[in-house]
mmCIF file of C-alpha atoms and ligand atoms in Angstrom:
data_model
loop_
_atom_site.group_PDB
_atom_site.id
_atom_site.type_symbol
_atom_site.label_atom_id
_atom_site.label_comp_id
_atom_site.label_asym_id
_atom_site.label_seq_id
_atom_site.Cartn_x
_atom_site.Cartn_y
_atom_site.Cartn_z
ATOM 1 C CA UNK A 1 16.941 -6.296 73.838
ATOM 2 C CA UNK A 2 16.652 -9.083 75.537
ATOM 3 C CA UNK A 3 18.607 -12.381 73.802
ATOM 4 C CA UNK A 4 15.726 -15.002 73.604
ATOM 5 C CA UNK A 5 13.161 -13.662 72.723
ATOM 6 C CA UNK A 6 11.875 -10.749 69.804
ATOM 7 C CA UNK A 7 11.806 -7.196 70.798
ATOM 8 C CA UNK A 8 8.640 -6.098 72.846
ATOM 9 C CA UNK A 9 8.727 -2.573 71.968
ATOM 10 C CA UNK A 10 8.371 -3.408 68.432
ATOM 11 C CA UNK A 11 4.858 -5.252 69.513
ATOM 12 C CA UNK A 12 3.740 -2.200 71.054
ATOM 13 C CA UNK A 13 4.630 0.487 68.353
ATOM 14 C CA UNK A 14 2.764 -1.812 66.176
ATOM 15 C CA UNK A 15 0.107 -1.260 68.150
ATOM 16 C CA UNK A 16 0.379 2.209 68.341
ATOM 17 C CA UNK A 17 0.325 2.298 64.583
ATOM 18 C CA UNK A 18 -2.825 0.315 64.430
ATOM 19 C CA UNK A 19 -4.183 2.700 66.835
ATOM 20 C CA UNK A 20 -3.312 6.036 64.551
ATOM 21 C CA UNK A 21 -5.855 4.049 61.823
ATOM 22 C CA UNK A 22 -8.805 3.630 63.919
ATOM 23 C CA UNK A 23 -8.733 6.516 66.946
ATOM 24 C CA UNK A 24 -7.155 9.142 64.333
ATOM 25 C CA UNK A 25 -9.034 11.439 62.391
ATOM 26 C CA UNK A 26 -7.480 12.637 59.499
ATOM 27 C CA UNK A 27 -4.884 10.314 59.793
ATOM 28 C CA UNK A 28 -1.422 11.904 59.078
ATOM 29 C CA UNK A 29 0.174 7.900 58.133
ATOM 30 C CA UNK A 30 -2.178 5.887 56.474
ATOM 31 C CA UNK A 31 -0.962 2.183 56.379
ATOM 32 C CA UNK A 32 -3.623 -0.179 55.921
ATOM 33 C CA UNK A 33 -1.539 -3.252 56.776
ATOM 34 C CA UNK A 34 -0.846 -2.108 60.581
ATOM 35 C CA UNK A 35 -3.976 -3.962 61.824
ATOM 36 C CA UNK A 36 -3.636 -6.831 59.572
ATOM 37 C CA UNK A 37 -0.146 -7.751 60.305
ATOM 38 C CA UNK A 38 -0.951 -7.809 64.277
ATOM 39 C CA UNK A 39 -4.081 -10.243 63.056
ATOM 40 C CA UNK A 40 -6.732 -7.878 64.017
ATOM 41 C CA UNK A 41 -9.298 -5.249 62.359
ATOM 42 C CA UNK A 42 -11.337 -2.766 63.136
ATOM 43 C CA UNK A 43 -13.557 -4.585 65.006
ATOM 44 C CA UNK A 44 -11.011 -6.648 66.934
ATOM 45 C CA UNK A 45 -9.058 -3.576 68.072
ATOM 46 C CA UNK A 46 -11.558 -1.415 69.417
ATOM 47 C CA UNK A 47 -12.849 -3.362 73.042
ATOM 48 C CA UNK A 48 -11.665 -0.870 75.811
ATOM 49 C CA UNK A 49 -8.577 -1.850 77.868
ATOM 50 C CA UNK A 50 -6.825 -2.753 75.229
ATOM 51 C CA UNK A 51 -3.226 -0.835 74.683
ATOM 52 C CA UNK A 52 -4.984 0.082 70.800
ATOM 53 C CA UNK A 53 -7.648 2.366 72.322
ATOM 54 C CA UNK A 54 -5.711 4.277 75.242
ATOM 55 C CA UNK A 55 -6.707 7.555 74.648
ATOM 56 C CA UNK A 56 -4.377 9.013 78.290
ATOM 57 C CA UNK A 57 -2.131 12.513 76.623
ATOM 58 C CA UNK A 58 0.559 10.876 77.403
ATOM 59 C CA UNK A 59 -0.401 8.193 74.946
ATOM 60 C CA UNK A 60 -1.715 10.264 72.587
ATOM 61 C CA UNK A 61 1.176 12.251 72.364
ATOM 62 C CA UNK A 62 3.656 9.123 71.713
ATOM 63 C CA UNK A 63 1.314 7.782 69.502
ATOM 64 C CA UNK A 64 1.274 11.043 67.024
ATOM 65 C CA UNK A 65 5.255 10.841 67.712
ATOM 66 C CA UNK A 66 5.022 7.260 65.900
ATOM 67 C CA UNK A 67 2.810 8.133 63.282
ATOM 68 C CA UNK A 68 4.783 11.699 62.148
ATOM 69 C CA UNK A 69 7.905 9.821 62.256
ATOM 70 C CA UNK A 70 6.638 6.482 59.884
ATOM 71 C CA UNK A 71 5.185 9.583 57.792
ATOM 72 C CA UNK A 72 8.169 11.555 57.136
ATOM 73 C CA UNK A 73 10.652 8.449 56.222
ATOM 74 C CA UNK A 74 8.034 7.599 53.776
ATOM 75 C CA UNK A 75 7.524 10.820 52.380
ATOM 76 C CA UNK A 76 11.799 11.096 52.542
ATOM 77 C CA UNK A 77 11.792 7.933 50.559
ATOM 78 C CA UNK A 78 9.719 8.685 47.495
ATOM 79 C CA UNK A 79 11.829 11.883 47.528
ATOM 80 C CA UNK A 80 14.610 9.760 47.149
ATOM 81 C CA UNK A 81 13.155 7.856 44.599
ATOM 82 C CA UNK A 82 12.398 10.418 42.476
ATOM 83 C CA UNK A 83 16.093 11.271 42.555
ATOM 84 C CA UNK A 84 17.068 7.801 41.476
ATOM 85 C CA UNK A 85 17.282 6.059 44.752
ATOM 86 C CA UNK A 86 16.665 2.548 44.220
ATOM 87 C CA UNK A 87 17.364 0.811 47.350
ATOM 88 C CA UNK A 88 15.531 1.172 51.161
ATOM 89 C CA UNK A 89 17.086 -0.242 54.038
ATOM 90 C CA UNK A 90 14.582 -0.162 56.838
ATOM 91 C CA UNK A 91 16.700 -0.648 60.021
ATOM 92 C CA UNK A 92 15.630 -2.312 63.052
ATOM 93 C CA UNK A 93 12.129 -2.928 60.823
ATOM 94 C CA UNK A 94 10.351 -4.115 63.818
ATOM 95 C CA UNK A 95 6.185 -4.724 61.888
ATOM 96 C CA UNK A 96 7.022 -1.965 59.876
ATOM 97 C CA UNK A 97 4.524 -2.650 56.846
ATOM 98 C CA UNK A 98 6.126 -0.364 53.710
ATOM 99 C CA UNK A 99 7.842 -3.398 51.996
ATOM 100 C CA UNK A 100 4.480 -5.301 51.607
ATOM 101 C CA UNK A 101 2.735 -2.017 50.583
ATOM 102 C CA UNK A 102 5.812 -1.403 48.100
ATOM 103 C CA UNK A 103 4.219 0.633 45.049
ATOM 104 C CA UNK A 104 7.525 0.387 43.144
ATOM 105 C CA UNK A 105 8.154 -2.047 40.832
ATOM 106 C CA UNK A 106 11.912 -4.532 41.696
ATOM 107 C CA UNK A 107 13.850 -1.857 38.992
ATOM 108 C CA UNK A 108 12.934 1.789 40.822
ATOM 109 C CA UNK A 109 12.617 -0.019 44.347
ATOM 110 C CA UNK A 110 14.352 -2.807 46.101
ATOM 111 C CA UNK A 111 13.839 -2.876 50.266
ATOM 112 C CA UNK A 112 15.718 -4.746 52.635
ATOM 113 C CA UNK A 113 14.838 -4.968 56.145
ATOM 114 C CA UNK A 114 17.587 -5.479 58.683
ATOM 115 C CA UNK A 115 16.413 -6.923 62.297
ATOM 116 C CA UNK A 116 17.732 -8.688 65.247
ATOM 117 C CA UNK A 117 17.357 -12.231 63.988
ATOM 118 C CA UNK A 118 14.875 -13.073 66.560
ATOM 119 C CA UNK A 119 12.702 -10.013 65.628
ATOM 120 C CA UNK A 120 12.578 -10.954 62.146
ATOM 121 C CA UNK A 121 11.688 -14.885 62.587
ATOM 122 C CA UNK A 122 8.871 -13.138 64.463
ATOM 123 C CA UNK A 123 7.733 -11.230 61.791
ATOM 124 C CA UNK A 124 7.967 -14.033 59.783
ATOM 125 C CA UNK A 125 5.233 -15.894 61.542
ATOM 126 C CA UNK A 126 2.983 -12.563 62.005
ATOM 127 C CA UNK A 127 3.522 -12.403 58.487
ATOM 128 C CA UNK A 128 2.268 -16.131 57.538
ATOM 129 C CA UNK A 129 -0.614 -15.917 60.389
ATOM 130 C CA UNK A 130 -2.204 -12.743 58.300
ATOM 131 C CA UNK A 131 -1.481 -14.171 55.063
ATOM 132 C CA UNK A 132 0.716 -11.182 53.957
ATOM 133 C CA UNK A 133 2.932 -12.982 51.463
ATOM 134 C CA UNK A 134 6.802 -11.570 50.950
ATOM 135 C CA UNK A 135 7.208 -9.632 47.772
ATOM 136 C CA UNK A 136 9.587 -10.617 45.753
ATOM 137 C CA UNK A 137 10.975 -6.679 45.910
ATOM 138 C CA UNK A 138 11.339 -7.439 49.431
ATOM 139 C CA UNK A 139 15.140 -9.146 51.395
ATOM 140 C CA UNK A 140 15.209 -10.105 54.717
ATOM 141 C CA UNK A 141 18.643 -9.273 56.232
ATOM 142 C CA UNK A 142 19.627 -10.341 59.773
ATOM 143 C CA UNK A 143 21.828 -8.264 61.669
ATOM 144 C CA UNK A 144 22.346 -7.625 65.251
ATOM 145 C CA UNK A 145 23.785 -3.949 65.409
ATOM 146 C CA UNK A 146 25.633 -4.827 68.525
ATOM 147 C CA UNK A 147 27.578 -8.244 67.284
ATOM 148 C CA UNK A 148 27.466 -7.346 63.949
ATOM 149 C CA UNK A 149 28.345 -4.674 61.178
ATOM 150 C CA UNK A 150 25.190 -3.653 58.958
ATOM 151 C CA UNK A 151 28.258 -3.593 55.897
ATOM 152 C CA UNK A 152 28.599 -7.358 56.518
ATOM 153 C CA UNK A 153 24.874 -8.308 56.829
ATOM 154 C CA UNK A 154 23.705 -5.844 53.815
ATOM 155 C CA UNK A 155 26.556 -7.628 51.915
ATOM 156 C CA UNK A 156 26.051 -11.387 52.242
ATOM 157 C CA UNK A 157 22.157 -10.219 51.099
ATOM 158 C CA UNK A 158 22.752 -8.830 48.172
ATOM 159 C CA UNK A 159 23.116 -5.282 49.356
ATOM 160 C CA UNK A 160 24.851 -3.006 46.333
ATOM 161 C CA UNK A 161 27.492 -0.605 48.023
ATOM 162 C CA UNK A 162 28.148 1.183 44.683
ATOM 163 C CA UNK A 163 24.519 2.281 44.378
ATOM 164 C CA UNK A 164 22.970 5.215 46.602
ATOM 165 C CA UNK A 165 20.214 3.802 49.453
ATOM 166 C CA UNK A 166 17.703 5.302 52.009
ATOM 167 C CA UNK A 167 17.814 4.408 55.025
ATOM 168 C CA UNK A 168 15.362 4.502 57.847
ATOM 169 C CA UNK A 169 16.467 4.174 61.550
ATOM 170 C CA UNK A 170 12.569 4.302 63.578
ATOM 171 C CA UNK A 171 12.923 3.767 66.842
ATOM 172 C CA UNK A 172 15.998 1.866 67.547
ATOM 173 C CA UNK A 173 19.195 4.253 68.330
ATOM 174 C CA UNK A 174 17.341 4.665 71.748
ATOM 175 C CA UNK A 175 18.174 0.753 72.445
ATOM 176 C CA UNK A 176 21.601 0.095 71.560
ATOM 177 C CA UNK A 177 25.173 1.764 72.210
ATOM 178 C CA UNK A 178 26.441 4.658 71.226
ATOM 179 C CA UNK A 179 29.585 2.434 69.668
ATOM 180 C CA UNK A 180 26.324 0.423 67.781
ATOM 181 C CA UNK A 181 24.899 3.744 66.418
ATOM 182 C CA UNK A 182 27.565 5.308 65.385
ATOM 183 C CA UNK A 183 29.339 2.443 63.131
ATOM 184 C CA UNK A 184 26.122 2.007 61.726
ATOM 185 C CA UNK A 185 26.082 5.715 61.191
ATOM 186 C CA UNK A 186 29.409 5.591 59.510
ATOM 187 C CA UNK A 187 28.532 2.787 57.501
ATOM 188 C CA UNK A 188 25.708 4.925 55.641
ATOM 189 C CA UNK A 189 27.861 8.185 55.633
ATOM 190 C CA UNK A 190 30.530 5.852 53.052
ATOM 191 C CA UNK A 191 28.102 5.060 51.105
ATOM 192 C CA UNK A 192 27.625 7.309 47.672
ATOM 193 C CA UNK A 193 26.543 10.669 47.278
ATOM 194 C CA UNK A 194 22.693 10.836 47.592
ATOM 195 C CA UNK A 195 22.232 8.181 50.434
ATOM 196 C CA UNK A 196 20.025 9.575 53.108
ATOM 197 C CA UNK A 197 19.335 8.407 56.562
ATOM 198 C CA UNK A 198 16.314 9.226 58.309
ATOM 199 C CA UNK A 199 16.350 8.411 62.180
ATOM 200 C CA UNK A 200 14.651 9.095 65.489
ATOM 201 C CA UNK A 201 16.768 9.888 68.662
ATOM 202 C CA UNK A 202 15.842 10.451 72.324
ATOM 203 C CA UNK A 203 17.294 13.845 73.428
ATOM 204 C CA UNK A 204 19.579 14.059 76.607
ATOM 205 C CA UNK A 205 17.439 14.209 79.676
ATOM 206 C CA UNK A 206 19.083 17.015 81.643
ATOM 207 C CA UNK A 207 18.362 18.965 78.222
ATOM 208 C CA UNK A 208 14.363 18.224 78.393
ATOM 209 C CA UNK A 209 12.209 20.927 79.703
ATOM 210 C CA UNK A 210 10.166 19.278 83.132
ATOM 211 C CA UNK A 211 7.206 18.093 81.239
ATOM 212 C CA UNK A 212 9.366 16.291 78.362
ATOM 213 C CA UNK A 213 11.234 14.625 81.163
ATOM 214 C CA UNK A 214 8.921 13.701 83.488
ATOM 215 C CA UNK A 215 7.168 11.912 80.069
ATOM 216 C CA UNK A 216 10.455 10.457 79.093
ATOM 217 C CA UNK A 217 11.151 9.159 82.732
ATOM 218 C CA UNK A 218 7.684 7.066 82.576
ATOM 219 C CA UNK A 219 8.458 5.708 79.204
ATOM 220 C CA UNK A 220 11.951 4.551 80.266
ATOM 221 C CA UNK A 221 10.411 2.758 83.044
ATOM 222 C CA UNK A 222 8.103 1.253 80.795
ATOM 223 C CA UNK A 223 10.889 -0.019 78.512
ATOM 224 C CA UNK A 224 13.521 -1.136 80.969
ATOM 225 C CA UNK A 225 10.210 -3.267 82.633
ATOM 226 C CA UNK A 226 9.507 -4.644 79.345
ATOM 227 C CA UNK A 227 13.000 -5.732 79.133
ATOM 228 C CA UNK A 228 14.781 -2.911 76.431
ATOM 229 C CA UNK A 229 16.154 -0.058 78.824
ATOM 230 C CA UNK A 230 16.808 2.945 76.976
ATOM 231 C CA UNK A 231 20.683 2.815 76.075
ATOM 232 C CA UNK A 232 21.750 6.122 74.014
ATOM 233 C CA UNK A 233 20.525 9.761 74.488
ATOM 234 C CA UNK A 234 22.111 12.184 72.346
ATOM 235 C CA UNK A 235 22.572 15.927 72.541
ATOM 236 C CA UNK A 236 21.474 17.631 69.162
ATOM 237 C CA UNK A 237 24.061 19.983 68.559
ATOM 238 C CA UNK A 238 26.554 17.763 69.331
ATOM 239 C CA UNK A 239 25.506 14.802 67.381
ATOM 240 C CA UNK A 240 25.105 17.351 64.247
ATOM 241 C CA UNK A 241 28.616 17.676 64.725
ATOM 242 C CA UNK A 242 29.409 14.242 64.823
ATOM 243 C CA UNK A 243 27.478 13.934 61.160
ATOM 244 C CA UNK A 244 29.134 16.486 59.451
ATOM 245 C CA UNK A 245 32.609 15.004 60.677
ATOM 246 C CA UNK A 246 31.538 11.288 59.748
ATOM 247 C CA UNK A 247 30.626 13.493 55.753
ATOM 248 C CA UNK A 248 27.427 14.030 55.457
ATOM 249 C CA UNK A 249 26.826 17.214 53.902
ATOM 250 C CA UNK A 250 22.964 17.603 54.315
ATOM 251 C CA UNK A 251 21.671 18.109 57.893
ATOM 252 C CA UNK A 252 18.300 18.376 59.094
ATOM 253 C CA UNK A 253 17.446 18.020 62.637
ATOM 254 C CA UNK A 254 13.382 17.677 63.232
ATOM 255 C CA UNK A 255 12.125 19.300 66.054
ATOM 256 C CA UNK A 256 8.885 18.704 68.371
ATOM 257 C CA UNK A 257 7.193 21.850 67.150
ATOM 258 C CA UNK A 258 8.627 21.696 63.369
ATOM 259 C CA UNK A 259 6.872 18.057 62.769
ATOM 260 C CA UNK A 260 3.607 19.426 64.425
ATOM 261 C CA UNK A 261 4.019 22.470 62.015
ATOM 262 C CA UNK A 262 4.037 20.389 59.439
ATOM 263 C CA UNK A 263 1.792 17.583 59.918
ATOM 264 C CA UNK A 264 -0.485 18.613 62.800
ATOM 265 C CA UNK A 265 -1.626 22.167 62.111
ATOM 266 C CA UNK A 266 -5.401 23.154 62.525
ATOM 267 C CA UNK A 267 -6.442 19.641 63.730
ATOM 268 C CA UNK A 268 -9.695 19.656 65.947
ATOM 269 C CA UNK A 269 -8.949 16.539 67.857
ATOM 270 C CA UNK A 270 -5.717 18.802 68.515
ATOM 271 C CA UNK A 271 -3.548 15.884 68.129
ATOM 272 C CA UNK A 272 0.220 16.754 68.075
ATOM 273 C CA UNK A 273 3.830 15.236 69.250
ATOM 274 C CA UNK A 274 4.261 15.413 72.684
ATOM 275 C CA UNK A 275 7.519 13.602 73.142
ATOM 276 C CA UNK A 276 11.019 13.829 73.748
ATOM 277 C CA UNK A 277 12.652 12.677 71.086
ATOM 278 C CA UNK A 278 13.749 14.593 67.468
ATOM 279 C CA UNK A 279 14.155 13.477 63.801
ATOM 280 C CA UNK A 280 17.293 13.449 62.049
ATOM 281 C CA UNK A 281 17.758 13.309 58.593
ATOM 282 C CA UNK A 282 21.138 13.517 57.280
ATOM 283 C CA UNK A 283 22.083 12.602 54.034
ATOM 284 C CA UNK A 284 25.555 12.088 52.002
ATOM 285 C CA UNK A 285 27.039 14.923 49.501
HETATM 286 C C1 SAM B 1 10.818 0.047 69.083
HETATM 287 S S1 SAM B 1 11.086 -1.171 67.886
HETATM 288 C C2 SAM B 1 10.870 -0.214 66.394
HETATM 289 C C3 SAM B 1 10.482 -1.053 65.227
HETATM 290 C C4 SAM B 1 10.175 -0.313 63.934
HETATM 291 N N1 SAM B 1 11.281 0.478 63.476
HETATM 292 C C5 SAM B 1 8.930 0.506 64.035
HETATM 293 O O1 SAM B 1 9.004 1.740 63.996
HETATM 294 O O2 SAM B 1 7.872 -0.090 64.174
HETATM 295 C C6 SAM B 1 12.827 -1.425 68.014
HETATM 296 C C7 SAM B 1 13.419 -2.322 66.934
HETATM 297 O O3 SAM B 1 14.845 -2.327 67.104
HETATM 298 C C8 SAM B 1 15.304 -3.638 66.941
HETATM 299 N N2 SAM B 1 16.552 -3.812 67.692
HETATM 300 C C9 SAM B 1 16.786 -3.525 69.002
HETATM 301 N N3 SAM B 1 18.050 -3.876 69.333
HETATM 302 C C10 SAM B 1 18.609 -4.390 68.202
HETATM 303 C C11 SAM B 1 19.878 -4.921 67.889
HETATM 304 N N4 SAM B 1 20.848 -5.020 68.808
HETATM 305 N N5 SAM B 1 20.121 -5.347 66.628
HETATM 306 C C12 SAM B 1 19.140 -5.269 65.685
HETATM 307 N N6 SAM B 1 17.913 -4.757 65.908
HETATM 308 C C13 SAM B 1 17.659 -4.330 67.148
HETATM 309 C C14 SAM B 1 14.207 -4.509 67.501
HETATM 310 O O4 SAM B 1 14.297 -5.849 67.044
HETATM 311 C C15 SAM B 1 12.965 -3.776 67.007
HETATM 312 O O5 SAM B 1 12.574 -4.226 65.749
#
């Protein structure tokens, strides 16, 4: 991402977010802070033109990509909770809205969020402009993934290496290199038994069928205009095989048509994924 200024993309998932709660019917992520934190509601977001209300498939079908993928973390997480989890890490946390929706009390939940600093002072001043104060449940931890280890800026926050943590990874490993992803990636596989990273990835272009590609080729236009070229595409067997090396001894690899099993069945608006990307979730025996 560009040095001086925060991240663009994480502006326009945001919006994409708010879109899910007001075009979206039944909505498969509910977060009612996703208009608030942009400063807008219902009302505000719905004038045509606006990025909130493009209704084109290709939009639609990134848009349902953002929503299953916020959906499954979170349903991932309170998994994790259940089994004793008490730490989240939300990586590259963009306006990501769980740690001010936080049901858990400090002792079953603590969440850190780890951004580029410039991101983060961002969100900051979203934060303060919609009046969304920071729970005390919540730490803010800078980190730039390609300058700095997440050990060292988890650590200096208060970060607890002995305990077990969930991680989620949304739409970031697309942005940075594959040196970046994967020492973040070993970082979490060290960690003890019962961590649990959930991340996105973008799959390897010449691996795409012609209509994921020619969908991924717009969007990586988009990006590199806006500033954040796509960086790392990864191969899914392969980078299976890269997990299990690094020790993590539960794999699951999300495709397109499982998360639309899952979460988009019998829909009449026939909303569904239509991307190019899969979810990983990998977690430490
Ligand atoms: C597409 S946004 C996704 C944000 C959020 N996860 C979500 O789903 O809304 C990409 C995020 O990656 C972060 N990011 C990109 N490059 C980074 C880097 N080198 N170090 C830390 N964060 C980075 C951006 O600041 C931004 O928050």
């Amino acid at each position: 991402m560009r040095e001086d200024c925060p991240s663009a993309t994480a502006m326009r998932v945001a919006m994409r977010r708010a879109a899910h709660q007001i075009l979206d019917d039944p909505k498969i992520f509910d977060d009612p802070l996703a208009l608030r934190i942009l400063g807008l509601d219902n009302e505000s977001a719905s004038p045509s033109g606006q990025e909130v209300s493009d209704q084109t498939p290709i939009e639609r079908g990134l848009r349902s990509f953002l929503a299953v993928r916020s959906r499954y973390a979170e349903d991932e997480l309170h998994t994790a909770v259940r089994r004793s989890v008490h730490q989240y890490v939300v990586l590259g946390a963009g306006l990501d809205t769980f740690a001010f929706r936080n049901p858990y009390p400090e002792d079953v939940l603590h969440v850190f969020e780890v951004d580029h600093p410039n991101t983060q002072n961002w969100k900051r001043a979203c934060l303060e402009n919609a009046s969304i104060p920071i729970p005390g449940t919540l730490t803010f931890s800078p980190v730039d993934f390609e300058t700095r280890t997440l050990e060292e800026g988890l650590r200096e926050t208060g970060f607890n290496s002995a305990g077990s943590a969930f991680f989620s990874w949304l739409g970031v490993t697309q942005y940075l290199s594959s040196e970046a992803v994967f020492s973040t990636l070993q970082f979490v596989a060290s960690l003890p038994a019962g961590s649990t990273i959930v991340f996105d990835y973008t799959i390897t272009p010449s691996l795409l069928n012609p209509v994921a590609r020619e969908v991924f080729e717009r969007l990586a236009h988009r990006v590199a205009l806006a500033g954040e070229p796509f960086r790392s595409t990864f191969d899914p067997s392969r980078l299976k095989n890269r997990l299990q090396d690094m020790g993590f001894g539960q794999i699951e690899d999300l495709s397109r048509r499982e998360l639309n099993g899952r979460y988009y069945q019998n829909r009449p608006d026939q909303l569904r994924d239509g991307g190019f990307a899969r979810v990983m979730n990998a977690r430490v025996f």
